[in-house]
PDB file of C-alpha atoms in Angstrom:
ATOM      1  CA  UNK A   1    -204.726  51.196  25.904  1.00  0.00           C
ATOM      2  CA  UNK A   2    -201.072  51.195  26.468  1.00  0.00           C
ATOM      3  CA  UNK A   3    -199.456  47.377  26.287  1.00  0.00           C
ATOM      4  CA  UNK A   4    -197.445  46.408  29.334  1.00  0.00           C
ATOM      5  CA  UNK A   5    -194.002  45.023  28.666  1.00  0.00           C
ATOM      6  CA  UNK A   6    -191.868  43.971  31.707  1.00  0.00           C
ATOM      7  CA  UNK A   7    -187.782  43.930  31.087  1.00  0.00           C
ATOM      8  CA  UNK A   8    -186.233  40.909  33.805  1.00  0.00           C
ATOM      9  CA  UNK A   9    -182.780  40.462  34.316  1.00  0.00           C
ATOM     10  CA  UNK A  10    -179.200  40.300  36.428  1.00  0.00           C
ATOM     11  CA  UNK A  11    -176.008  41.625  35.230  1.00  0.00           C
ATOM     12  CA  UNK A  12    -172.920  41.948  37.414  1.00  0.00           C
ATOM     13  CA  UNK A  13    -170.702  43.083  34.405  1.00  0.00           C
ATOM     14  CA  UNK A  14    -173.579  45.698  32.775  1.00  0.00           C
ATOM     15  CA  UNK A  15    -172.758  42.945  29.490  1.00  0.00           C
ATOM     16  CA  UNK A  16    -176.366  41.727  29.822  1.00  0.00           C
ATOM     17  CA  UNK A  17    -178.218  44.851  30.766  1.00  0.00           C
ATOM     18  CA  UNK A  18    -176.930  46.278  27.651  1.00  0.00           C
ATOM     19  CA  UNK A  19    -178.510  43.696  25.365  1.00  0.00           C
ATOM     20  CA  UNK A  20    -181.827  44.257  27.067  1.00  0.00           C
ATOM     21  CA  UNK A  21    -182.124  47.021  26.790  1.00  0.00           C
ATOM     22  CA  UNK A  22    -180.904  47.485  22.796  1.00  0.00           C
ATOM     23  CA  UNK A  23    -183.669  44.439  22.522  1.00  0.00           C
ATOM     24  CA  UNK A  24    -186.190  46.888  24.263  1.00  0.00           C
ATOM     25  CA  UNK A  25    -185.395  50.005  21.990  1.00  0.00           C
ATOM     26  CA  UNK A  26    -188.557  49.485  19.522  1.00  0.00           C
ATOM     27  CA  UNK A  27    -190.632  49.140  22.568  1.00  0.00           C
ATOM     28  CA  UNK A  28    -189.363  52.067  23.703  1.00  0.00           C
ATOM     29  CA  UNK A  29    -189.548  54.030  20.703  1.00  0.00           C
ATOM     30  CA  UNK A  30    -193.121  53.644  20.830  1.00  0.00           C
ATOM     31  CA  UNK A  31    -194.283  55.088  24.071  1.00  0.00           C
ATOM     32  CA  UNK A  32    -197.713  55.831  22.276  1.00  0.00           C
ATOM     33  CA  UNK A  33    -198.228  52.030  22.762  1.00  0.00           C
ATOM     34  CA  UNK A  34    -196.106  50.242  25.169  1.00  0.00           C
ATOM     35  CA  UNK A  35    -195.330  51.113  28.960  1.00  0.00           C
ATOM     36  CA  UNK A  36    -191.818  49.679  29.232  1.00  0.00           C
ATOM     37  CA  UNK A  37    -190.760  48.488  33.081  1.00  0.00           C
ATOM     38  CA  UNK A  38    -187.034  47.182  34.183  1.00  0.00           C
ATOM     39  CA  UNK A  39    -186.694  44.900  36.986  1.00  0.00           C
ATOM     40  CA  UNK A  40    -183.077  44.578  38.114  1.00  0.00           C
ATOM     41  CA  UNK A  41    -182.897  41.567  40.336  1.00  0.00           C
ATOM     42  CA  UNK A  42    -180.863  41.550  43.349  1.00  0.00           C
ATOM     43  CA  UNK A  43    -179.804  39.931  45.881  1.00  0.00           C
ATOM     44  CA  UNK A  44    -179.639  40.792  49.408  1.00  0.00           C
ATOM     45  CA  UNK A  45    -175.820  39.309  49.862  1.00  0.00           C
ATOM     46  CA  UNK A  46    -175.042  40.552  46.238  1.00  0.00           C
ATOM     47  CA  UNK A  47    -172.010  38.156  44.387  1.00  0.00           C
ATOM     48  CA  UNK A  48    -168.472  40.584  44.144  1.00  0.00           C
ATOM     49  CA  UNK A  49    -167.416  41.496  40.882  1.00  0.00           C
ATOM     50  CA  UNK A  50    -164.021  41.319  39.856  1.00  0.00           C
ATOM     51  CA  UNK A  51    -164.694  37.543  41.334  1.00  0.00           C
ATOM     52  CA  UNK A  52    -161.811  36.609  43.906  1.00  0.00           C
ATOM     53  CA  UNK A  53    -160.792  33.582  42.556  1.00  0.00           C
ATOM     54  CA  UNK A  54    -161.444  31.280  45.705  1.00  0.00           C
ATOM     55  CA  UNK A  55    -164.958  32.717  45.920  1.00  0.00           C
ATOM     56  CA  UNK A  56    -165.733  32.102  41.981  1.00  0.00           C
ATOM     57  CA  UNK A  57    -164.735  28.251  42.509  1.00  0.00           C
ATOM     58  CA  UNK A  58    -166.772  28.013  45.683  1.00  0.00           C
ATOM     59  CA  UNK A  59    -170.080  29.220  44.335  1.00  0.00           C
ATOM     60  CA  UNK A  60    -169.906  25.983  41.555  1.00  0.00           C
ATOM     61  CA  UNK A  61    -171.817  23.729  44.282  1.00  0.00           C
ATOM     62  CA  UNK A  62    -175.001  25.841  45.037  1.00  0.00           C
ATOM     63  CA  UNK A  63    -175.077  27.453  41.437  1.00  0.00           C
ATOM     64  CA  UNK A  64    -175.014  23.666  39.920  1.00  0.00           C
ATOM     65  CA  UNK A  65    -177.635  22.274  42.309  1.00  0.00           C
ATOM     66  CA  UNK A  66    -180.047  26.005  42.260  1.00  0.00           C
ATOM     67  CA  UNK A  67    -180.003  26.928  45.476  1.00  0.00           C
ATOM     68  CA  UNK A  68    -181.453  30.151  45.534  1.00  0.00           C
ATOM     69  CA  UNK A  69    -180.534  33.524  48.000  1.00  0.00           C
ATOM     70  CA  UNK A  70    -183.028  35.645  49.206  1.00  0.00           C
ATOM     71  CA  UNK A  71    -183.667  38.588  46.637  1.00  0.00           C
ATOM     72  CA  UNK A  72    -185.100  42.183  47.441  1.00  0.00           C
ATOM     73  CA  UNK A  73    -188.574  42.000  46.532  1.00  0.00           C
ATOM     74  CA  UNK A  74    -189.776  43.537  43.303  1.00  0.00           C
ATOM     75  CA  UNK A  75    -191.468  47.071  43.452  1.00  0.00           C
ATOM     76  CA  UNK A  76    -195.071  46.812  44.131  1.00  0.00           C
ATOM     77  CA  UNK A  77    -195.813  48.460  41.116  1.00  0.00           C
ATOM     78  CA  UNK A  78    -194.153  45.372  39.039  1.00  0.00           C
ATOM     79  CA  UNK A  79    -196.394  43.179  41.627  1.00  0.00           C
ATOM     80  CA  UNK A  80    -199.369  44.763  41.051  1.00  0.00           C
ATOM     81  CA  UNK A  81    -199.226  44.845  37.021  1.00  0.00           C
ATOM     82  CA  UNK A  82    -200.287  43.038  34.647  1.00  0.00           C
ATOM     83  CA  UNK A  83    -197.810  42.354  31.896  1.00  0.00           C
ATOM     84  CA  UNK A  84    -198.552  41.733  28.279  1.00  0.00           C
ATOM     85  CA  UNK A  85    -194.922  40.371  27.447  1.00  0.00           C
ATOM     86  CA  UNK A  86    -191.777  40.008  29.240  1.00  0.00           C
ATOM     87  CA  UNK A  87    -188.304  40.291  28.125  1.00  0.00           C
ATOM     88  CA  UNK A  88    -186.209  37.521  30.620  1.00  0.00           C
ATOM     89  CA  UNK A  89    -182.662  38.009  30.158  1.00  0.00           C
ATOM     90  CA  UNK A  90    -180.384  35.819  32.194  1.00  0.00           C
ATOM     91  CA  UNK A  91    -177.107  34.360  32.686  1.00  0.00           C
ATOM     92  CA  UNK A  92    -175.405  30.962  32.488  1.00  0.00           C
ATOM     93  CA  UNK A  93    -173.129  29.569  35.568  1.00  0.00           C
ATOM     94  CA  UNK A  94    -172.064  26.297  35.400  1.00  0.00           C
ATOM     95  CA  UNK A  95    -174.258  24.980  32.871  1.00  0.00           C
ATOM     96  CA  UNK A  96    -177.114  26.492  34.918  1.00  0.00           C
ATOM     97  CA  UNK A  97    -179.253  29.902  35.068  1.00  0.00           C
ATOM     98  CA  UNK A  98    -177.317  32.185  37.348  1.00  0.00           C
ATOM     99  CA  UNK A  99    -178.132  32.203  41.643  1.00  0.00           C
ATOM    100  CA  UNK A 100    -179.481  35.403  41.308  1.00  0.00           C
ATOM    101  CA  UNK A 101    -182.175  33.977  38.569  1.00  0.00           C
ATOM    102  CA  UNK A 102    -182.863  30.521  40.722  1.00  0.00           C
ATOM    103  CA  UNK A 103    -183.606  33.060  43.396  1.00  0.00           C
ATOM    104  CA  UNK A 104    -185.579  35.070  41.616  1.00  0.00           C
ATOM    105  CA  UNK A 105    -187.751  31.768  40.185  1.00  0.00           C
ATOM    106  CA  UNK A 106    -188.059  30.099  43.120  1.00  0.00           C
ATOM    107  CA  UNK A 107    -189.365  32.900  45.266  1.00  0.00           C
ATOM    108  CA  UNK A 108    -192.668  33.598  45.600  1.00  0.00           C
ATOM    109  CA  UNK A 109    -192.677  36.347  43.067  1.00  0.00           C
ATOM    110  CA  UNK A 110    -191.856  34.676  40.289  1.00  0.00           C
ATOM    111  CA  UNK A 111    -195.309  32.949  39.383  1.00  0.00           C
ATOM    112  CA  UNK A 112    -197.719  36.119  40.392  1.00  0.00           C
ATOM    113  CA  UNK A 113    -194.964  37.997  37.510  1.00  0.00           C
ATOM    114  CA  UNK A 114    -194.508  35.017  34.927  1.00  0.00           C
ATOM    115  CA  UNK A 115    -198.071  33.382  35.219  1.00  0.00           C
ATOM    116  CA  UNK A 116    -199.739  32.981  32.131  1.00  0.00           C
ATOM    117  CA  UNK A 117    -197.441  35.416  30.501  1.00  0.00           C
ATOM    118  CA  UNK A 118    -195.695  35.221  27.019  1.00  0.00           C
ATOM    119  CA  UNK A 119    -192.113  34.883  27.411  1.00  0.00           C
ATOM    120  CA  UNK A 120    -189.068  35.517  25.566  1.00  0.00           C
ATOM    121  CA  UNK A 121    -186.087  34.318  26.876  1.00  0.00           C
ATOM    122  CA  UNK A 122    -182.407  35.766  26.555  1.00  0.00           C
ATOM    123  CA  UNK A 123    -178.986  34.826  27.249  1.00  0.00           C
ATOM    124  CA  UNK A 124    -175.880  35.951  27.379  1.00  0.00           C
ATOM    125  CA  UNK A 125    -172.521  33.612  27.612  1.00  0.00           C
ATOM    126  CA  UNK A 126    -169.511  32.499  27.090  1.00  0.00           C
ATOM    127  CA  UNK A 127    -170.863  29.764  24.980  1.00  0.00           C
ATOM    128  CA  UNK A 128    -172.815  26.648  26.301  1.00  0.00           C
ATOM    129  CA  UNK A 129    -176.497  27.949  27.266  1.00  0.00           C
ATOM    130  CA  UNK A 130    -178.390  25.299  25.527  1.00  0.00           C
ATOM    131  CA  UNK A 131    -179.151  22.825  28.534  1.00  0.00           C
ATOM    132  CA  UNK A 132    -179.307  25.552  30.503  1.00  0.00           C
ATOM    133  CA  UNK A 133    -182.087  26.828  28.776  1.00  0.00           C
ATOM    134  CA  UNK A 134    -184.044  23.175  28.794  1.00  0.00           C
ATOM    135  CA  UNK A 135    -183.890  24.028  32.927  1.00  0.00           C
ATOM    136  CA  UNK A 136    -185.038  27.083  32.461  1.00  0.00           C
ATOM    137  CA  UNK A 137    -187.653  25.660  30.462  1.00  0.00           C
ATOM    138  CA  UNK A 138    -189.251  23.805  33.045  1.00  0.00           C
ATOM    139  CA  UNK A 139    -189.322  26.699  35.478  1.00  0.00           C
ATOM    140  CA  UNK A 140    -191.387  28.615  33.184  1.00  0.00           C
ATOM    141  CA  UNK A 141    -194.010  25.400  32.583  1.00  0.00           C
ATOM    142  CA  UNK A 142    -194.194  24.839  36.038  1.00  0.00           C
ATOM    143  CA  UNK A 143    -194.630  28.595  36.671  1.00  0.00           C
ATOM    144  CA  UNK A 144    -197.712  29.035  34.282  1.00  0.00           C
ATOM    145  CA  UNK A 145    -195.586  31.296  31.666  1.00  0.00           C
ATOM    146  CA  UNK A 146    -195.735  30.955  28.313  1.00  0.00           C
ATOM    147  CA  UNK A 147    -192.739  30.730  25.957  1.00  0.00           C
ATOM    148  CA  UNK A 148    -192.880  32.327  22.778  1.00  0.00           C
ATOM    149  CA  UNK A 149    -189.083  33.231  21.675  1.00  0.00           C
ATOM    150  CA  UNK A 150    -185.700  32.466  22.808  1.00  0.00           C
ATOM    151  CA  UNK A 151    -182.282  34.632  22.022  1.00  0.00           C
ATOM    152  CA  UNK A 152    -178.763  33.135  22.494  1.00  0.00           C
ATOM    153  CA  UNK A 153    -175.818  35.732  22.362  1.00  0.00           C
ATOM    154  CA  UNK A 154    -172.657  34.124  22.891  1.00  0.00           C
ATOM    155  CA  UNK A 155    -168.642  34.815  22.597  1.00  0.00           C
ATOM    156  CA  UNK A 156    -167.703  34.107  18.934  1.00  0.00           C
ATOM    157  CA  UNK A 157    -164.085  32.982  19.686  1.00  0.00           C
ATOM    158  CA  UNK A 158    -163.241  29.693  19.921  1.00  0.00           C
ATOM    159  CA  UNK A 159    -164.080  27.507  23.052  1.00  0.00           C
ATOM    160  CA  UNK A 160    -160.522  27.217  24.701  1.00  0.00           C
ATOM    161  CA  UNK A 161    -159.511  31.464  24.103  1.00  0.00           C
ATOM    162  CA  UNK A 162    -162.988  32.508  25.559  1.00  0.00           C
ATOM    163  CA  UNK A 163    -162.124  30.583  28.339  1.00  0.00           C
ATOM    164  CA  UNK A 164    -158.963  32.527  28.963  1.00  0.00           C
ATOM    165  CA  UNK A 165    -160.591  35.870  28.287  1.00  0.00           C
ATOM    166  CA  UNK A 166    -163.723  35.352  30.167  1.00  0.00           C
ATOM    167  CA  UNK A 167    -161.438  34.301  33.307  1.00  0.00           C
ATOM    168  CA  UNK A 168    -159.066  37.051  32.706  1.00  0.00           C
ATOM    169  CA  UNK A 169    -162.435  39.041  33.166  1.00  0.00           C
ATOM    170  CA  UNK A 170    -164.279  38.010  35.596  1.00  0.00           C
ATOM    171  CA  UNK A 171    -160.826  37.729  38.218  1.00  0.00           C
ATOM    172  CA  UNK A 172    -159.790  40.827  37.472  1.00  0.00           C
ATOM    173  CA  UNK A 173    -162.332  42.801  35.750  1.00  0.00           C
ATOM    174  CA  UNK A 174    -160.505  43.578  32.751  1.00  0.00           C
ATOM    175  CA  UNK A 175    -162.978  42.756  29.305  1.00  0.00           C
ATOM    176  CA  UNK A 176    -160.274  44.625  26.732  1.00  0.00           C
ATOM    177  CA  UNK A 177    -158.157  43.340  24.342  1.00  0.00           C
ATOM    178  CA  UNK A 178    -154.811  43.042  25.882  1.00  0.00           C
ATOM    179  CA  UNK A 179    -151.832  41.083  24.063  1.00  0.00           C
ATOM    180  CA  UNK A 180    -152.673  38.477  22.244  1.00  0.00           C
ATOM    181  CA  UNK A 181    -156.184  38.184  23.516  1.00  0.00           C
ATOM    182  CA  UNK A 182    -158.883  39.587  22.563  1.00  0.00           C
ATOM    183  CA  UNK A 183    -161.499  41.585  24.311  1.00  0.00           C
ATOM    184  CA  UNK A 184    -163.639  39.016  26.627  1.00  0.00           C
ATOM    185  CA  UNK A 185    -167.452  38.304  25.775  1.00  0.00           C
ATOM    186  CA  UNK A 186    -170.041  39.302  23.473  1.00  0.00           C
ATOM    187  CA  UNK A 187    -168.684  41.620  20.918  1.00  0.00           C
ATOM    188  CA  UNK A 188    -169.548  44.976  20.703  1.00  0.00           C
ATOM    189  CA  UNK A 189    -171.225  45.016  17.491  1.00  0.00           C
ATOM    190  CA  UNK A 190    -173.311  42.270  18.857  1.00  0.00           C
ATOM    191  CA  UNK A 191    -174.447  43.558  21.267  1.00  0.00           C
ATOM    192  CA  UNK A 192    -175.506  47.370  19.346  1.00  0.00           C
ATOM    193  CA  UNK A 193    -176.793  44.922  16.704  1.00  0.00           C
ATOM    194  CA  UNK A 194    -179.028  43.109  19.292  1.00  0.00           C
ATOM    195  CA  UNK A 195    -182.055  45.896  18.539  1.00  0.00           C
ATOM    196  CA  UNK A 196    -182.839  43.954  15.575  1.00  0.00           C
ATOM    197  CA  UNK A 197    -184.368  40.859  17.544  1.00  0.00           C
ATOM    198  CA  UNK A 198    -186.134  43.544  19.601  1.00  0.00           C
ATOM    199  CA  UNK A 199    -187.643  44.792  16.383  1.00  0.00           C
ATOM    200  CA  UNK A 200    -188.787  40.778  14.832  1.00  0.00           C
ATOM    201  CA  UNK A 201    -189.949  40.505  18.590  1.00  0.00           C
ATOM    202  CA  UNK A 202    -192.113  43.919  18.403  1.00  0.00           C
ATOM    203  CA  UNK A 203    -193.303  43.299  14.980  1.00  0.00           C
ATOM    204  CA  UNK A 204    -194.994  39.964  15.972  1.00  0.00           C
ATOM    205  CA  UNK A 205    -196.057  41.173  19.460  1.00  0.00           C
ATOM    206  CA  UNK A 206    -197.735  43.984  17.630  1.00  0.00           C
ATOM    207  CA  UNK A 207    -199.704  41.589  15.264  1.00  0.00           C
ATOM    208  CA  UNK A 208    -200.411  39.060  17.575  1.00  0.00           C
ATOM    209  CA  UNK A 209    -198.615  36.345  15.538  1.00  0.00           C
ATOM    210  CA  UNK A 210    -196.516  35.118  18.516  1.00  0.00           C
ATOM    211  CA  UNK A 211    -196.250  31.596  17.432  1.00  0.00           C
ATOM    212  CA  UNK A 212    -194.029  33.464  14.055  1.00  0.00           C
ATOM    213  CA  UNK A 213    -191.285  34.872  16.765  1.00  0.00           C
ATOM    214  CA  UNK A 214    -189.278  31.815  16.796  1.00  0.00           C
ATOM    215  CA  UNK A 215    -188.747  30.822  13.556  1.00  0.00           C
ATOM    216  CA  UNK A 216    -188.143  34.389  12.718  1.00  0.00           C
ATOM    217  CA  UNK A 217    -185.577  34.722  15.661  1.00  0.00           C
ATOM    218  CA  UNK A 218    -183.902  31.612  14.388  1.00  0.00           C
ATOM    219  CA  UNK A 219    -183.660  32.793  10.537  1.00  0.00           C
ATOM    220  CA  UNK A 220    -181.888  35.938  11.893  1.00  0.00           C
ATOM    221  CA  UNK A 221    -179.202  34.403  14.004  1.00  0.00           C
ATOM    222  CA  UNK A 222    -180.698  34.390  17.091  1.00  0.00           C
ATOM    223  CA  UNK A 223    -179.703  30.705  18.202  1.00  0.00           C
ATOM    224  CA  UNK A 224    -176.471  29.228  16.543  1.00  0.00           C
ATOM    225  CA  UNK A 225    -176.458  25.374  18.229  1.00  0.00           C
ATOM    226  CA  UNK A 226    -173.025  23.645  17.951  1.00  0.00           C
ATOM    227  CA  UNK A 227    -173.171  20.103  18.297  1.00  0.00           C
ATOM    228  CA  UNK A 228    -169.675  19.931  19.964  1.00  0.00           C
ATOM    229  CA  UNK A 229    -170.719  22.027  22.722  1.00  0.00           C
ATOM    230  CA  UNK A 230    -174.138  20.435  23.102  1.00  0.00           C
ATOM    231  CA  UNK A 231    -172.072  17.005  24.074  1.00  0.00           C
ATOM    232  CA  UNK A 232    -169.582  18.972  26.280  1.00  0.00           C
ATOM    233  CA  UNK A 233    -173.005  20.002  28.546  1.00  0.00           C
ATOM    234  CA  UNK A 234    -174.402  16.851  28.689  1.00  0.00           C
ATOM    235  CA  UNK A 235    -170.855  15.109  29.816  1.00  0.00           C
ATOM    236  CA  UNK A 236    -170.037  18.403  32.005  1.00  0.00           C
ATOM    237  CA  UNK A 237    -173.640  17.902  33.746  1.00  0.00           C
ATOM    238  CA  UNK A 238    -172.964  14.643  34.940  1.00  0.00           C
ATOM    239  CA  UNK A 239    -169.538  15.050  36.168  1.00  0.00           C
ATOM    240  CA  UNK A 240    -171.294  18.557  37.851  1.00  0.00           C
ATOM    241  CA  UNK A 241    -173.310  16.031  39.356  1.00  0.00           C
ATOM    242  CA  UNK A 242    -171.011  14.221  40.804  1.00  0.00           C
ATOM    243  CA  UNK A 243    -168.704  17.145  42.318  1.00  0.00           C
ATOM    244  CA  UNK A 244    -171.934  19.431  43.623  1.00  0.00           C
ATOM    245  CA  UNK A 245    -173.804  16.695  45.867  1.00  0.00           C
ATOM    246  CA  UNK A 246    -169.770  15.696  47.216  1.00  0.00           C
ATOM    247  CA  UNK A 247    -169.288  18.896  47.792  1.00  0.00           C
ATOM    248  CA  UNK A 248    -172.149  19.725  49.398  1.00  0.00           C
ATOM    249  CA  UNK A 249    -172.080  16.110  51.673  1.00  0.00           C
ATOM    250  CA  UNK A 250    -168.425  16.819  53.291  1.00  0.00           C
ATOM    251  CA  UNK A 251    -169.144  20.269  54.905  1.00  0.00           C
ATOM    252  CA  UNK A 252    -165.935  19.550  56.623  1.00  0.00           C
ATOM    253  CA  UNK A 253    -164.173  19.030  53.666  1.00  0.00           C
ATOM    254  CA  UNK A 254    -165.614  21.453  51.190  1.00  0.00           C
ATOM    255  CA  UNK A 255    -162.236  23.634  51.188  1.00  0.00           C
ATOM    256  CA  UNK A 256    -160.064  21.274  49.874  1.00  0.00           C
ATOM    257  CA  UNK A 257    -162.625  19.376  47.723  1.00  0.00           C
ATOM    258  CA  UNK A 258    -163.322  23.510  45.661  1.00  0.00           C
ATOM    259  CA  UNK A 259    -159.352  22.904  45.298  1.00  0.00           C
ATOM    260  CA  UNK A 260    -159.940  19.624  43.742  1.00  0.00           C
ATOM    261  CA  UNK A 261    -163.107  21.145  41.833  1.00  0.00           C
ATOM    262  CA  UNK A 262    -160.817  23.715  40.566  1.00  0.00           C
ATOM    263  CA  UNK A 263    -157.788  21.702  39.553  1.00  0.00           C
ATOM    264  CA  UNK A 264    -160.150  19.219  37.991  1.00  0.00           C
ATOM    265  CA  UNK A 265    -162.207  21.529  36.137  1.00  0.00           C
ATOM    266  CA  UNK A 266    -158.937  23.154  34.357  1.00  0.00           C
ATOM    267  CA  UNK A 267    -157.899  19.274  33.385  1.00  0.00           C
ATOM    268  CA  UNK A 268    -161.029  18.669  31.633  1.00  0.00           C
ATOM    269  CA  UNK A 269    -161.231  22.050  29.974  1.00  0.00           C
ATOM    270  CA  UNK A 270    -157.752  21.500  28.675  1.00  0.00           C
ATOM    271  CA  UNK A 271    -157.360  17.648  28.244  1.00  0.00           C
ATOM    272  CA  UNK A 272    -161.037  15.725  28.572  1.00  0.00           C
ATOM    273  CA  UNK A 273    -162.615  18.403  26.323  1.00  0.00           C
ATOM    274  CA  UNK A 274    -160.328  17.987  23.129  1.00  0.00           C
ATOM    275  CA  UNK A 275    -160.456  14.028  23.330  1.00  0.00           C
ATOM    276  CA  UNK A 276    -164.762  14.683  23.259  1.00  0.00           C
ATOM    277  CA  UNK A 277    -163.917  16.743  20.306  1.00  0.00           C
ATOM    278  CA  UNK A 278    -162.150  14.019  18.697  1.00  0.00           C
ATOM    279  CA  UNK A 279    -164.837  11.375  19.536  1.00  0.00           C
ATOM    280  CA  UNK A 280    -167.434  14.010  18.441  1.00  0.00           C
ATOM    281  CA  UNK A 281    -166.125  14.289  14.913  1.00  0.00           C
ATOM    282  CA  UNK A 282    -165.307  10.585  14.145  1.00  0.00           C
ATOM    283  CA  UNK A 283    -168.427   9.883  15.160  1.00  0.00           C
ATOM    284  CA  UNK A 284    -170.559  12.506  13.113  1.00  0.00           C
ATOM    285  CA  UNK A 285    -171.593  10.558   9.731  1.00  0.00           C
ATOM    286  CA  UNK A 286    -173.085   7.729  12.548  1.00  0.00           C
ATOM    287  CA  UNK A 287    -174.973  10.346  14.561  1.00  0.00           C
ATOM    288  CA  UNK A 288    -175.554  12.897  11.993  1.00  0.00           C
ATOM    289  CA  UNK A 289    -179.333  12.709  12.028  1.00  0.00           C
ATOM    290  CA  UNK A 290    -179.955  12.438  15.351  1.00  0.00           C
ATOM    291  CA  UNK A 291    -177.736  15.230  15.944  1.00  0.00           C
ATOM    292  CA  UNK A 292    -180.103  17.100  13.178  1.00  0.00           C
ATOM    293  CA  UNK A 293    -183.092  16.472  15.305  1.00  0.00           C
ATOM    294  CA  UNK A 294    -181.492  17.316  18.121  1.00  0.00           C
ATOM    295  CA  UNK A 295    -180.306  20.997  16.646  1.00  0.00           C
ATOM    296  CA  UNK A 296    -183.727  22.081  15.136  1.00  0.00           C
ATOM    297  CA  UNK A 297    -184.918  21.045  18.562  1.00  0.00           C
ATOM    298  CA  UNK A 298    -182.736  23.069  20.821  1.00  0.00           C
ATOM    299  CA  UNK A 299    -183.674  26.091  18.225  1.00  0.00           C
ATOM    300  CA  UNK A 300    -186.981  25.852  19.360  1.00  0.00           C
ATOM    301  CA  UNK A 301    -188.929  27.249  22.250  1.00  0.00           C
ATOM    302  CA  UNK A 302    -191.168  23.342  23.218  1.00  0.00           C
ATOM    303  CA  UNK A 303    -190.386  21.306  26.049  1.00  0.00           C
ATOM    304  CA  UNK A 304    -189.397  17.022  25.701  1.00  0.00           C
TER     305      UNK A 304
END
């Protein structure tokens, strides 16, 4: 009998739909054996794409806090089945899983889909995922899934150009190289060379070693943690805190306090975030242990 493998995900750009589906190649090249299904979420009041500046900066509060949208419902084909793995791919905004995927996990579909269900997660950003992922952790527990892998593709460039490039992208839609940028996101090569965690994820589906996809994922380069960035989150989530419930308080208000958001988000990029970095590496033969534990486990697929 044919094993059921169900393919989850959002992707305004096409960026993350791409690395699904490379990742679900050696499923597919095995029809003899595995029924592959997509499931495009979507939302009813879909985001734009280019993002209009004004609208990008005014979805920070709800994305932050996961407020979900209502969604189109999945087929009732995907209702009705009963998958043997599923491939979640999903996206990071503002140091938290995407609207679309909040909407998706906190409608009633999720847990009849995700319920005692092996799970590999995937991302795809511009670079900090890994508290993001500890949220999207909890989902899954508190949905009855099971965890069994997690993938991290990120843009390689360093922190402050993929900023430029992945604005430059999103606000006006253009991902190529131009001047003395370089293309925006996940490279190319990445991406086409994302099949090979598909394969390490088929191989131990296939002989029923799940608890070896992990560490396998992880001695592959499947999850690069930076230590840096890990920091940045963790400061960046509580000032998030901080701006989302303000934001969301003064209704009357909320215009000018996104133009505040905005301005204030561009002074920490550009001025808070280097003096972190400076603390971060003056302090790394004090912390360099716990920042040890801390890295093998944000690698890892368990739940503090």
């Amino acid at each position: 009998m044919k094993k059921n493998i169900l393919i989850i995900y959002y992707s305004q750009t096409g960026q993350l739909e791409d690395i699904v589906k490379n990742m679900a190649q050696p499923f597919e090249a095995k029809k003899e054996e595995y029924d592959v299904t997509y499931y495009n979420i979507q939302l009813k009041e879909d985001f734009p794409f280019p993002w209009p500046s004004d609208v990008f900066f005014n979805t920070f509060p709800e994305s932050y806090l996961q407020i979900p949208k209502e969604i189109f419902p999945p087929s009732d084909e995907i209702l009705n089945k009963k998958y043997d793995l599923i491939l979640f791919g999903y996206q990071v905004w503002y140091l938290t899983p995407s609207i679309p995927i909040i909407s998706f996990l906190k409608s009633g579909f999720a847990e009849k889909i995700l319920k005692d269900t092996d799970v590999v997660t995937i991302s795809g950003t511009r670079n900090m995922w890994m508290l993001s992922q500890e949220k999207l952790k909890v989902y899954l527990k508190d949905l009855g899934a099971k965890l069994v892998g997690n993938i991290a593709l990120v843009d390689r460039h360093d922190n402050y150009t993929s900023v430029l490039t992945i604005l430059r992208w999103l606000t006006t839609g253009q991902k190529e190289r131009s001047g003395i940028l370089p293309a925006a996101g996940i490279s190319d090569e990445e991406i086409s060379g994302s099949v090979k965690y598909g394969k390490i994820i088929e191989k131990h589906f296939s002989s029923g070693n799940l608890s070896g996809i992990q560490p396998d994922l992880i001695n592959n380069g499947a999850v690069e943690i930076r230590p840096f960035l890990v920091r940045v989150e963790k400061v960046g989530n509580k000032i998030f805190t901080i701006w989302s419930n303000l934001i969301i308080k003064k209704k009357e208000k909320r215009p000018l306090l996104i133009k505040f958001f905005k301005v204030y988000l561009m002074a920490a990029i550009w001025i808070i975030s280097p003096v972190v970095l400076v603390l971060h590496l003056l302090t790394t033969p004090i912390f360099w242990s716990k920042r040890q534990k801390q890295k093998t486990y944000l690698q890892g697929i368990n739940l503090k």
